[in-house]
Amino acid sequence: MLPSHGSNPHYLYESLSIEQPEETLDFSANLNPFGPPKALIEKWPDAFDLITTYPDPHATSLTKKLAARHGSEESHVLVGNGGAELITLVGRFLFHKRVCIVQPAFSEYEEACRSAECEVTYHKLEEGWRLDPNPLVEKMNHLDAIFLCTPNNPTGVSYDLESVRTLIAEAEKQDCYLIIDEAFFADFLHKEPRYTVELMTNRNLIIMRSLTKMFAIPGLRLGYMMAHPEVIRAIKKLKPHWSVNALALMAGEICLDEQAYMKATRKLIEGEREKLQLFFEKHRYIYSRSTVNFYLLKDPDQTDQAPLMHYLMKNGIVPRHTENFPGLEGRWLRFAIRTSYENDRLMEVLASWRSLSL
């Protein structure tokens, strides 16, 4: 009965029959707390004329810019209507294949694969969420594809680079597709891994990235994938014509130039994350060792986090439930790192909750 995504908090209040307060702070969507870049806001009035013409179906200009960003060829890049379209396209590409999803993970991987009549299995990581590549390598002989989200959604944990590289190399050897979702990697980490260099020769590696998270433009829907040109051509044939609108294409080009904005975002997130973690330790909350702009949290005194979730919502704090994440099943709550004011308000309500149990 609960919504399958974060954001749109009124649906969550309705599903739980909780009266929504006049003021709520939404911690359920992992977006940049700064909001969209000023450059995009300033140029937005000039974009009106774009709605009178069809967008470029090949996203040529943005594709060039993305390829240059990664030191790659344009033939390795496919722009899509947000991560949701890209995941759906990959699912169609894997029609009737045997797919394993490293859990916990974003629920849409499974939805897309089951819609494409794939055989779906899980590889569940124990809490702590350390990635040991060896069990997955052993399974590859019986698989056609593996989905791996890093930094992981919902934990925020970044998997060990060497472990991921081991999976990349073994996937190529065993002819198993490795789909890496890096929606948060490139923008929220100071040093991003260079898995994209493998794409020149590796036909089994697919990397998906989002432009909506860092730049806070989820309403525009914009993302891209990178893969070997043969894979890009095959997936592009499954893509609807004109699926990415002209406003999104324009926004993408503007946002990619906002290096100072990205640097300021990383600084804010790091400072707020450290502040929050100190509070959690002081007040006996358990949290995931996130490297990005969201994290998992739980009260160790509660087997089921539903009472804490209800308390937060009644006080205007909207977390993301984890009921639909295999391996978590509601034992944690997920929170975005927001502005200093919003994070302070979250800590105030969590301190109030803790005082009730004393």
mmCIF file of C-alpha atoms in Angstrom:
data_model
loop_
_atom_site.group_PDB
_atom_site.id
_atom_site.type_symbol
_atom_site.label_atom_id
_atom_site.label_comp_id
_atom_site.label_asym_id
_atom_site.label_seq_id
_atom_site.Cartn_x
_atom_site.Cartn_y
_atom_site.Cartn_z
ATOM 1 C CA MET A 1 0.000 0.000 0.000
ATOM 2 C CA LEU A 2 2.968 2.340 0.455
ATOM 3 C CA PRO A 3 4.272 4.429 -2.484
ATOM 4 C CA SER A 4 7.150 2.707 -4.274
ATOM 5 C CA HIS A 5 9.228 5.915 -4.550
ATOM 6 C CA GLY A 6 10.254 8.902 -2.510
ATOM 7 C CA SER A 7 8.949 12.435 -3.208
ATOM 8 C CA ASN A 8 5.231 13.345 -3.530
ATOM 9 C CA PRO A 9 4.803 13.012 0.263
ATOM 10 C CA HIS A 10 1.013 13.461 0.171
ATOM 11 C CA TYR A 11 0.734 9.914 -1.210
ATOM 12 C CA LEU A 12 2.631 8.571 1.790
ATOM 13 C CA TYR A 13 0.432 10.483 4.246
ATOM 14 C CA GLU A 14 -2.688 9.195 2.488
ATOM 15 C CA SER A 15 -1.495 5.577 2.464
ATOM 16 C CA LEU A 16 -0.789 5.671 6.215
ATOM 17 C CA SER A 17 -3.937 7.695 7.062
ATOM 18 C CA ILE A 18 -1.842 10.352 8.793
ATOM 19 C CA GLU A 19 -3.016 13.953 8.618
ATOM 20 C CA GLN A 20 -0.361 15.961 6.796
ATOM 21 C CA PRO A 21 0.914 18.995 8.765
ATOM 22 C CA GLU A 22 0.801 22.393 7.102
ATOM 23 C CA GLU A 23 4.592 22.446 6.865
ATOM 24 C CA THR A 24 6.550 19.349 5.889
ATOM 25 C CA LEU A 25 10.214 18.779 5.081
ATOM 26 C CA ASP A 26 10.728 16.097 2.453
ATOM 27 C CA PHE A 27 13.784 13.927 3.156
ATOM 28 C CA SER A 28 12.555 11.131 0.883
ATOM 29 C CA ALA A 29 13.989 12.432 -2.429
ATOM 30 C CA ASN A 30 17.771 12.478 -2.938
ATOM 31 C CA LEU A 31 18.139 15.843 -4.661
ATOM 32 C CA ASN A 32 20.641 18.670 -4.380
ATOM 33 C CA PRO A 33 19.510 20.854 -1.445
ATOM 34 C CA PHE A 34 20.710 23.957 -3.304
ATOM 35 C CA GLY A 35 18.044 23.507 -5.962
ATOM 36 C CA PRO A 36 18.792 24.023 -9.682
ATOM 37 C CA PRO A 37 21.882 26.044 -10.670
ATOM 38 C CA LYS A 38 21.413 29.807 -10.949
ATOM 39 C CA ALA A 39 22.625 29.714 -14.557
ATOM 40 C CA LEU A 40 19.698 27.476 -15.472
ATOM 41 C CA ILE A 41 17.228 29.706 -13.645
ATOM 42 C CA GLU A 42 18.595 32.805 -15.380
ATOM 43 C CA LYS A 43 18.376 31.264 -18.853
ATOM 44 C CA TRP A 44 15.013 29.621 -18.333
ATOM 45 C CA PRO A 45 12.893 32.515 -19.737
ATOM 46 C CA ASP A 46 14.825 32.252 -23.015
ATOM 47 C CA ALA A 47 13.875 28.594 -23.333
ATOM 48 C CA PHE A 48 10.196 29.203 -24.095
ATOM 49 C CA ASP A 49 10.662 29.138 -27.853
ATOM 50 C CA LEU A 50 12.023 25.595 -27.611
ATOM 51 C CA ILE A 51 8.512 24.229 -27.031
ATOM 52 C CA THR A 52 7.452 25.237 -30.555
ATOM 53 C CA THR A 53 9.860 22.843 -32.301
ATOM 54 C CA TYR A 54 10.635 19.153 -32.042
ATOM 55 C CA PRO A 55 13.722 18.254 -29.975
ATOM 56 C CA ASP A 56 16.777 16.673 -31.552
ATOM 57 C CA PRO A 57 15.938 12.932 -31.489
ATOM 58 C CA HIS A 58 19.643 12.088 -31.274
ATOM 59 C CA ALA A 59 20.503 14.652 -28.565
ATOM 60 C CA THR A 60 23.585 15.397 -30.641
ATOM 61 C CA SER A 61 24.889 18.469 -28.829
ATOM 62 C CA LEU A 62 24.421 17.057 -25.324
ATOM 63 C CA THR A 63 25.876 13.706 -26.397
ATOM 64 C CA LYS A 64 29.031 15.462 -27.629
ATOM 65 C CA LYS A 65 29.345 17.274 -24.329
ATOM 66 C CA LEU A 66 28.922 14.102 -22.293
ATOM 67 C CA ALA A 67 31.429 12.200 -24.428
ATOM 68 C CA ALA A 68 33.976 14.986 -24.003
ATOM 69 C CA ARG A 69 33.390 14.962 -20.252
ATOM 70 C CA HIS A 70 34.370 11.300 -20.108
ATOM 71 C CA GLY A 71 37.100 11.419 -22.751
ATOM 72 C CA SER A 72 35.025 9.007 -24.784
ATOM 73 C CA GLU A 73 33.472 8.733 -28.240
ATOM 74 C CA GLU A 74 29.903 9.859 -28.918
ATOM 75 C CA SER A 75 29.088 6.333 -30.056
ATOM 76 C CA HIS A 76 29.452 5.197 -26.428
ATOM 77 C CA VAL A 77 26.720 7.541 -25.115
ATOM 78 C CA LEU A 78 22.915 7.380 -25.179
ATOM 79 C CA VAL A 79 20.861 10.177 -23.608
ATOM 80 C CA GLY A 80 17.547 9.163 -22.063
ATOM 81 C CA ASN A 81 14.424 10.496 -20.395
ATOM 82 C CA GLY A 82 15.798 10.048 -16.888
ATOM 83 C CA GLY A 83 17.071 6.906 -15.250
ATOM 84 C CA ALA A 84 13.608 5.323 -15.433
ATOM 85 C CA GLU A 85 13.644 5.193 -19.244
ATOM 86 C CA LEU A 86 17.211 3.893 -19.334
ATOM 87 C CA ILE A 87 16.399 1.098 -16.864
ATOM 88 C CA THR A 88 13.321 0.183 -18.908
ATOM 89 C CA LEU A 89 15.385 0.084 -22.112
ATOM 90 C CA VAL A 90 17.989 -2.158 -20.505
ATOM 91 C CA GLY A 91 15.189 -4.442 -19.332
ATOM 92 C CA ARG A 92 13.883 -4.710 -22.893
ATOM 93 C CA PHE A 93 17.407 -5.328 -24.145
ATOM 94 C CA LEU A 94 17.613 -8.261 -21.708
ATOM 95 C CA PHE A 95 14.277 -9.758 -22.820
ATOM 96 C CA HIS A 96 13.844 -13.292 -21.473
ATOM 97 C CA LYS A 97 17.362 -13.307 -19.948
ATOM 98 C CA ARG A 98 18.562 -14.537 -16.558
ATOM 99 C CA VAL A 99 19.181 -11.497 -14.361
ATOM 100 C CA CYS A 100 20.622 -11.149 -10.867
ATOM 101 C CA ILE A 101 20.160 -7.957 -8.819
ATOM 102 C CA VAL A 102 22.614 -7.139 -6.027
ATOM 103 C CA GLN A 103 20.348 -6.170 -3.141
ATOM 104 C CA PRO A 104 19.405 -3.878 -1.551
ATOM 105 C CA ALA A 105 18.815 -1.870 -4.718
ATOM 106 C CA PHE A 106 16.462 0.440 -6.557
ATOM 107 C CA SER A 107 13.156 -1.378 -7.114
ATOM 108 C CA GLU A 108 12.819 -0.370 -10.773
ATOM 109 C CA TYR A 109 15.526 -2.804 -11.921
ATOM 110 C CA GLU A 110 13.314 -5.708 -10.975
ATOM 111 C CA GLU A 111 10.143 -4.081 -12.325
ATOM 112 C CA ALA A 112 11.759 -3.446 -15.712
ATOM 113 C CA CYS A 113 13.213 -6.953 -15.945
ATOM 114 C CA ARG A 114 10.021 -8.717 -14.935
ATOM 115 C CA SER A 115 8.107 -6.648 -17.508
ATOM 116 C CA ALA A 116 10.595 -7.999 -20.057
ATOM 117 C CA GLU A 117 9.872 -11.570 -18.885
ATOM 118 C CA CYS A 118 13.332 -12.007 -17.404
ATOM 119 C CA GLU A 119 14.136 -14.606 -14.788
ATOM 120 C CA VAL A 120 15.094 -12.487 -11.758
ATOM 121 C CA THR A 121 17.159 -13.618 -8.775
ATOM 122 C CA TYR A 122 18.785 -11.722 -5.890
ATOM 123 C CA HIS A 123 22.255 -11.580 -4.411
ATOM 124 C CA LYS A 124 21.618 -10.105 -0.953
ATOM 125 C CA LEU A 125 24.439 -8.359 0.875
ATOM 126 C CA GLU A 126 24.561 -8.604 4.646
ATOM 127 C CA GLU A 127 24.125 -5.411 6.664
ATOM 128 C CA GLY A 128 27.337 -3.449 6.470
ATOM 129 C CA TRP A 129 26.961 -3.933 2.724
ATOM 130 C CA ARG A 130 30.467 -4.999 1.818
ATOM 131 C CA LEU A 131 30.752 -6.303 -1.734
ATOM 132 C CA ASP A 132 32.616 -9.593 -2.070
ATOM 133 C CA PRO A 133 32.916 -10.273 -5.822
ATOM 134 C CA ASN A 134 33.680 -13.992 -5.499
ATOM 135 C CA PRO A 135 30.126 -15.312 -4.935
ATOM 136 C CA LEU A 136 28.906 -13.230 -7.879
ATOM 137 C CA VAL A 137 31.728 -14.469 -10.096
ATOM 138 C CA GLU A 138 30.673 -18.026 -9.276
ATOM 139 C CA LYS A 139 27.083 -17.247 -10.289
ATOM 140 C CA MET A 140 27.963 -15.595 -13.609
ATOM 141 C CA ASN A 141 28.137 -18.881 -15.484
ATOM 142 C CA HIS A 142 24.372 -19.208 -14.933
ATOM 143 C CA LEU A 143 23.474 -15.564 -15.604
ATOM 144 C CA ASP A 144 23.060 -13.206 -18.541
ATOM 145 C CA ALA A 145 23.224 -9.960 -16.551
ATOM 146 C CA ILE A 146 23.909 -8.479 -13.110
ATOM 147 C CA PHE A 147 22.610 -5.138 -11.817
ATOM 148 C CA LEU A 148 24.922 -3.312 -9.402
ATOM 149 C CA CYS A 149 24.101 0.106 -7.944
ATOM 150 C CA THR A 150 27.116 2.018 -6.566
ATOM 151 C CA PRO A 151 27.060 4.227 -4.557
ATOM 152 C CA ASN A 152 24.198 2.068 -3.502
ATOM 153 C CA ASN A 153 20.629 3.279 -3.335
ATOM 154 C CA PRO A 154 19.329 3.095 -0.599
ATOM 155 C CA THR A 155 22.403 2.660 1.661
ATOM 156 C CA GLY A 156 24.657 5.349 0.155
ATOM 157 C CA VAL A 157 27.596 2.937 0.517
ATOM 158 C CA SER A 158 30.256 2.957 -2.235
ATOM 159 C CA TYR A 159 31.537 -0.479 -3.117
ATOM 160 C CA ASP A 160 35.258 -1.186 -3.169
ATOM 161 C CA LEU A 161 36.725 -0.177 -6.539
ATOM 162 C CA GLU A 162 38.840 -3.294 -6.929
ATOM 163 C CA SER A 163 35.851 -5.522 -6.217
ATOM 164 C CA VAL A 164 33.857 -3.756 -8.918
ATOM 165 C CA ARG A 165 36.772 -3.994 -11.357
ATOM 166 C CA THR A 166 36.970 -7.716 -10.657
ATOM 167 C CA LEU A 167 33.303 -8.050 -11.603
ATOM 168 C CA ILE A 168 33.859 -6.008 -14.782
ATOM 169 C CA ALA A 169 36.713 -8.241 -15.895
ATOM 170 C CA GLU A 170 34.901 -11.484 -15.044
ATOM 171 C CA ALA A 171 31.688 -10.340 -16.737
ATOM 172 C CA GLU A 172 33.619 -9.893 -19.962
ATOM 173 C CA LYS A 173 35.258 -13.308 -19.634
ATOM 174 C CA GLN A 174 31.969 -15.066 -18.946
ATOM 175 C CA ASP A 175 29.884 -13.038 -21.418
ATOM 176 C CA CYS A 176 27.576 -11.695 -18.708
ATOM 177 C CA TYR A 177 26.345 -8.100 -18.839
ATOM 178 C CA LEU A 178 27.252 -5.994 -15.812
ATOM 179 C CA ILE A 179 24.927 -3.004 -15.488
ATOM 180 C CA ILE A 180 26.373 -0.424 -13.092
ATOM 181 C CA ASP A 181 24.041 2.328 -11.923
ATOM 182 C CA GLU A 182 26.201 5.328 -11.002
ATOM 183 C CA ALA A 183 23.398 7.833 -10.533
ATOM 184 C CA PHE A 184 25.282 9.498 -7.648
ATOM 185 C CA PHE A 185 28.917 8.684 -8.356
ATOM 186 C CA ALA A 186 30.133 11.289 -10.804
ATOM 187 C CA ASP A 187 28.682 14.295 -9.059
ATOM 188 C CA PHE A 188 28.644 13.644 -5.320
ATOM 189 C CA LEU A 189 32.147 12.174 -4.937
ATOM 190 C CA HIS A 190 35.384 14.140 -5.238
ATOM 191 C CA LYS A 191 37.138 11.256 -6.941
ATOM 192 C CA GLU A 192 35.012 9.208 -9.278
ATOM 193 C CA PRO A 193 36.131 5.814 -10.544
ATOM 194 C CA ARG A 194 37.082 5.498 -14.188
ATOM 195 C CA TYR A 195 35.069 2.430 -15.113
ATOM 196 C CA THR A 196 34.176 4.179 -18.377
ATOM 197 C CA VAL A 197 37.665 3.507 -19.756
ATOM 198 C CA GLU A 198 36.662 -0.158 -20.018
ATOM 199 C CA LEU A 199 33.951 0.649 -22.536
ATOM 200 C CA MET A 200 36.275 0.885 -25.526
ATOM 201 C CA THR A 201 36.753 -2.888 -25.604
ATOM 202 C CA ASN A 202 34.284 -4.369 -23.110
ATOM 203 C CA ARG A 203 30.958 -5.310 -24.727
ATOM 204 C CA ASN A 204 29.496 -6.501 -21.439
ATOM 205 C CA LEU A 205 29.654 -3.306 -19.383
ATOM 206 C CA ILE A 206 26.744 -0.842 -19.241
ATOM 207 C CA ILE A 207 26.942 2.281 -17.061
ATOM 208 C CA MET A 208 23.896 4.421 -16.225
ATOM 209 C CA ARG A 209 24.034 7.920 -14.818
ATOM 210 C CA SER A 210 21.541 10.613 -13.834
ATOM 211 C CA LEU A 211 21.649 14.373 -14.319
ATOM 212 C CA THR A 212 18.551 15.036 -12.225
ATOM 213 C CA LYS A 213 20.041 14.307 -8.784
ATOM 214 C CA MET A 214 22.971 16.709 -8.653
ATOM 215 C CA PHE A 215 21.177 19.489 -10.520
ATOM 216 C CA ALA A 216 17.766 19.087 -8.812
ATOM 217 C CA ILE A 217 15.798 18.847 -12.068
ATOM 218 C CA PRO A 218 13.756 15.629 -11.630
ATOM 219 C CA GLY A 219 10.748 17.194 -13.327
ATOM 220 C CA LEU A 220 12.696 17.451 -16.578
ATOM 221 C CA ARG A 221 13.839 13.786 -16.592
ATOM 222 C CA LEU A 222 17.372 13.490 -17.921
ATOM 223 C CA GLY A 223 20.056 10.816 -17.746
ATOM 224 C CA TYR A 224 22.434 8.878 -19.944
ATOM 225 C CA MET A 225 24.053 5.508 -20.346
ATOM 226 C CA MET A 226 27.480 4.530 -21.603
ATOM 227 C CA ALA A 227 28.344 1.216 -23.228
ATOM 228 C CA HIS A 228 30.152 -0.333 -26.168
ATOM 229 C CA PRO A 229 28.854 1.140 -29.482
ATOM 230 C CA GLU A 230 27.280 -2.191 -30.457
ATOM 231 C CA VAL A 231 25.257 -2.221 -27.247
ATOM 232 C CA ILE A 232 24.294 1.442 -27.614
ATOM 233 C CA ARG A 233 23.026 0.810 -31.151
ATOM 234 C CA ALA A 234 20.979 -2.190 -30.027
ATOM 235 C CA ILE A 235 19.399 -0.328 -27.094
ATOM 236 C CA LYS A 236 18.784 2.815 -29.140
ATOM 237 C CA LYS A 237 16.549 0.776 -31.487
ATOM 238 C CA LEU A 238 14.253 0.146 -28.501
ATOM 239 C CA LYS A 239 14.027 3.818 -27.566
ATOM 240 C CA PRO A 240 10.944 5.893 -28.476
ATOM 241 C CA HIS A 241 11.564 8.750 -30.889
ATOM 242 C CA TRP A 242 11.853 12.197 -29.273
ATOM 243 C CA SER A 243 11.712 10.737 -25.761
ATOM 244 C CA VAL A 244 13.889 13.549 -24.336
ATOM 245 C CA ASN A 245 12.267 16.963 -24.584
ATOM 246 C CA ALA A 246 14.020 20.106 -25.789
ATOM 247 C CA LEU A 247 13.941 21.824 -22.391
ATOM 248 C CA ALA A 248 15.717 18.888 -20.765
ATOM 249 C CA LEU A 249 18.378 18.842 -23.485
ATOM 250 C CA MET A 250 19.016 22.560 -23.019
ATOM 251 C CA ALA A 251 19.156 22.186 -19.225
ATOM 252 C CA GLY A 252 21.639 19.349 -19.499
ATOM 253 C CA GLU A 253 24.079 21.416 -21.527
ATOM 254 C CA ILE A 254 23.874 24.332 -19.105
ATOM 255 C CA CYS A 255 24.230 22.161 -16.007
ATOM 256 C CA LEU A 256 27.324 20.324 -17.221
ATOM 257 C CA ASP A 257 29.220 23.638 -17.173
ATOM 258 C CA GLU A 258 28.396 24.299 -13.506
ATOM 259 C CA GLN A 259 31.629 23.057 -11.934
ATOM 260 C CA ALA A 260 31.629 25.608 -9.092
ATOM 261 C CA TYR A 261 28.058 24.650 -8.225
ATOM 262 C CA MET A 262 29.025 20.965 -8.037
ATOM 263 C CA LYS A 263 32.049 21.759 -5.872
ATOM 264 C CA ALA A 264 29.921 23.817 -3.459
ATOM 265 C CA THR A 265 27.375 20.993 -3.301
ATOM 266 C CA ARG A 266 29.998 18.413 -2.358
ATOM 267 C CA LYS A 267 31.318 20.729 0.367
ATOM 268 C CA LEU A 268 27.821 21.254 1.801
ATOM 269 C CA ILE A 269 26.979 17.541 1.755
ATOM 270 C CA GLU A 270 30.250 16.544 3.456
ATOM 271 C CA GLY A 271 29.834 19.114 6.220
ATOM 272 C CA GLU A 272 26.192 18.267 6.905
ATOM 273 C CA ARG A 273 26.850 14.517 6.781
ATOM 274 C CA GLU A 274 29.585 14.834 9.417
ATOM 275 C CA LYS A 275 27.299 16.924 11.640
ATOM 276 C CA LEU A 276 24.478 14.408 11.338
ATOM 277 C CA GLN A 277 26.714 11.428 12.068
ATOM 278 C CA LEU A 278 28.018 13.029 15.266
ATOM 279 C CA PHE A 279 24.410 13.569 16.377
ATOM 280 C CA PHE A 280 23.416 9.988 15.548
ATOM 281 C CA GLU A 281 26.280 8.576 17.586
ATOM 282 C CA LYS A 282 25.472 10.802 20.549
ATOM 283 C CA HIS A 283 21.794 9.798 20.508
ATOM 284 C CA ARG A 284 22.341 6.072 19.830
ATOM 285 C CA TYR A 285 21.011 5.871 16.291
ATOM 286 C CA ILE A 286 22.549 3.437 13.820
ATOM 287 C CA TYR A 287 23.323 4.736 10.315
ATOM 288 C CA SER A 288 24.882 3.503 7.086
ATOM 289 C CA ARG A 289 28.387 4.680 6.162
ATOM 290 C CA SER A 290 27.201 6.703 3.217
ATOM 291 C CA THR A 291 29.552 8.507 0.848
ATOM 292 C CA VAL A 292 26.848 10.579 -0.878
ATOM 293 C CA ASN A 293 23.801 12.723 -0.134
ATOM 294 C CA PHE A 294 21.558 10.160 1.566
ATOM 295 C CA TYR A 295 21.855 7.461 4.216
ATOM 296 C CA LEU A 296 19.967 4.788 6.111
ATOM 297 C CA LEU A 297 19.004 5.277 9.753
ATOM 298 C CA LYS A 298 17.336 3.194 12.430
ATOM 299 C CA ASP A 299 16.549 3.259 16.119
ATOM 300 C CA PRO A 300 18.181 0.088 17.523
ATOM 301 C CA ASP A 301 15.516 -0.047 20.230
ATOM 302 C CA GLN A 302 12.838 -0.640 17.563
ATOM 303 C CA THR A 303 12.634 -3.898 15.602
ATOM 304 C CA ASP A 304 10.140 -2.251 13.255
ATOM 305 C CA GLN A 305 10.843 1.369 12.320
ATOM 306 C CA ALA A 306 7.173 2.131 11.554
ATOM 307 C CA PRO A 307 6.544 3.838 14.946
ATOM 308 C CA LEU A 308 9.511 6.154 14.373
ATOM 309 C CA MET A 309 8.376 6.839 10.824
ATOM 310 C CA HIS A 310 4.867 7.766 11.987
ATOM 311 C CA TYR A 311 6.277 10.027 14.702
ATOM 312 C CA LEU A 312 8.502 11.832 12.194
ATOM 313 C CA MET A 313 5.661 12.325 9.729
ATOM 314 C CA LYS A 314 3.321 13.699 12.373
ATOM 315 C CA ASN A 315 6.070 16.234 13.125
ATOM 316 C CA GLY A 316 6.449 17.215 9.462
ATOM 317 C CA ILE A 317 9.529 15.097 8.648
ATOM 318 C CA VAL A 318 9.069 12.811 5.617
ATOM 319 C CA PRO A 319 11.551 9.910 5.373
ATOM 320 C CA ARG A 320 11.678 7.204 2.689
ATOM 321 C CA HIS A 321 10.420 3.804 3.850
ATOM 322 C CA THR A 322 12.420 0.686 2.934
ATOM 323 C CA GLU A 323 9.592 -1.847 2.794
ATOM 324 C CA ASN A 324 10.193 -2.521 -0.918
ATOM 325 C CA PHE A 325 13.964 -2.979 -0.691
ATOM 326 C CA PRO A 326 14.773 -6.725 -0.477
ATOM 327 C CA GLY A 327 17.195 -7.225 2.374
ATOM 328 C CA LEU A 328 15.877 -4.231 4.327
ATOM 329 C CA GLU A 329 12.099 -4.848 4.519
ATOM 330 C CA GLY A 330 11.353 -1.788 6.631
ATOM 331 C CA ARG A 331 14.117 -2.267 9.214
ATOM 332 C CA TRP A 332 15.649 1.077 8.196
ATOM 333 C CA LEU A 333 14.517 4.513 7.046
ATOM 334 C CA ARG A 334 16.281 6.466 4.322
ATOM 335 C CA PHE A 335 16.942 10.209 4.528
ATOM 336 C CA ALA A 336 18.388 12.723 2.095
ATOM 337 C CA ILE A 337 20.947 15.227 3.339
ATOM 338 C CA ARG A 338 19.187 18.565 3.066
ATOM 339 C CA THR A 339 20.033 22.154 4.022
ATOM 340 C CA SER A 340 21.501 22.968 7.418
ATOM 341 C CA TYR A 341 18.125 24.281 8.631
ATOM 342 C CA GLU A 342 16.299 21.139 7.497
ATOM 343 C CA ASN A 343 18.888 18.800 8.977
ATOM 344 C CA ASP A 344 18.750 20.712 12.265
ATOM 345 C CA ARG A 345 14.977 20.279 12.325
ATOM 346 C CA LEU A 346 15.374 16.546 11.674
ATOM 347 C CA MET A 347 17.811 16.258 14.593
ATOM 348 C CA GLU A 348 15.416 18.197 16.813
ATOM 349 C CA VAL A 349 12.585 15.732 16.105
ATOM 350 C CA LEU A 350 14.880 12.700 16.480
ATOM 351 C CA ALA A 351 16.090 14.049 19.843
ATOM 352 C CA SER A 352 12.461 14.460 20.896
ATOM 353 C CA TRP A 353 11.727 10.847 19.891
ATOM 354 C CA ARG A 354 14.688 9.604 21.870
ATOM 355 C CA SER A 355 13.550 11.505 24.978
ATOM 356 C CA LEU A 356 10.202 9.661 24.843
ATOM 357 C CA SER A 357 11.942 6.323 25.341
ATOM 358 C CA LEU A 358 14.039 7.422 28.330
#
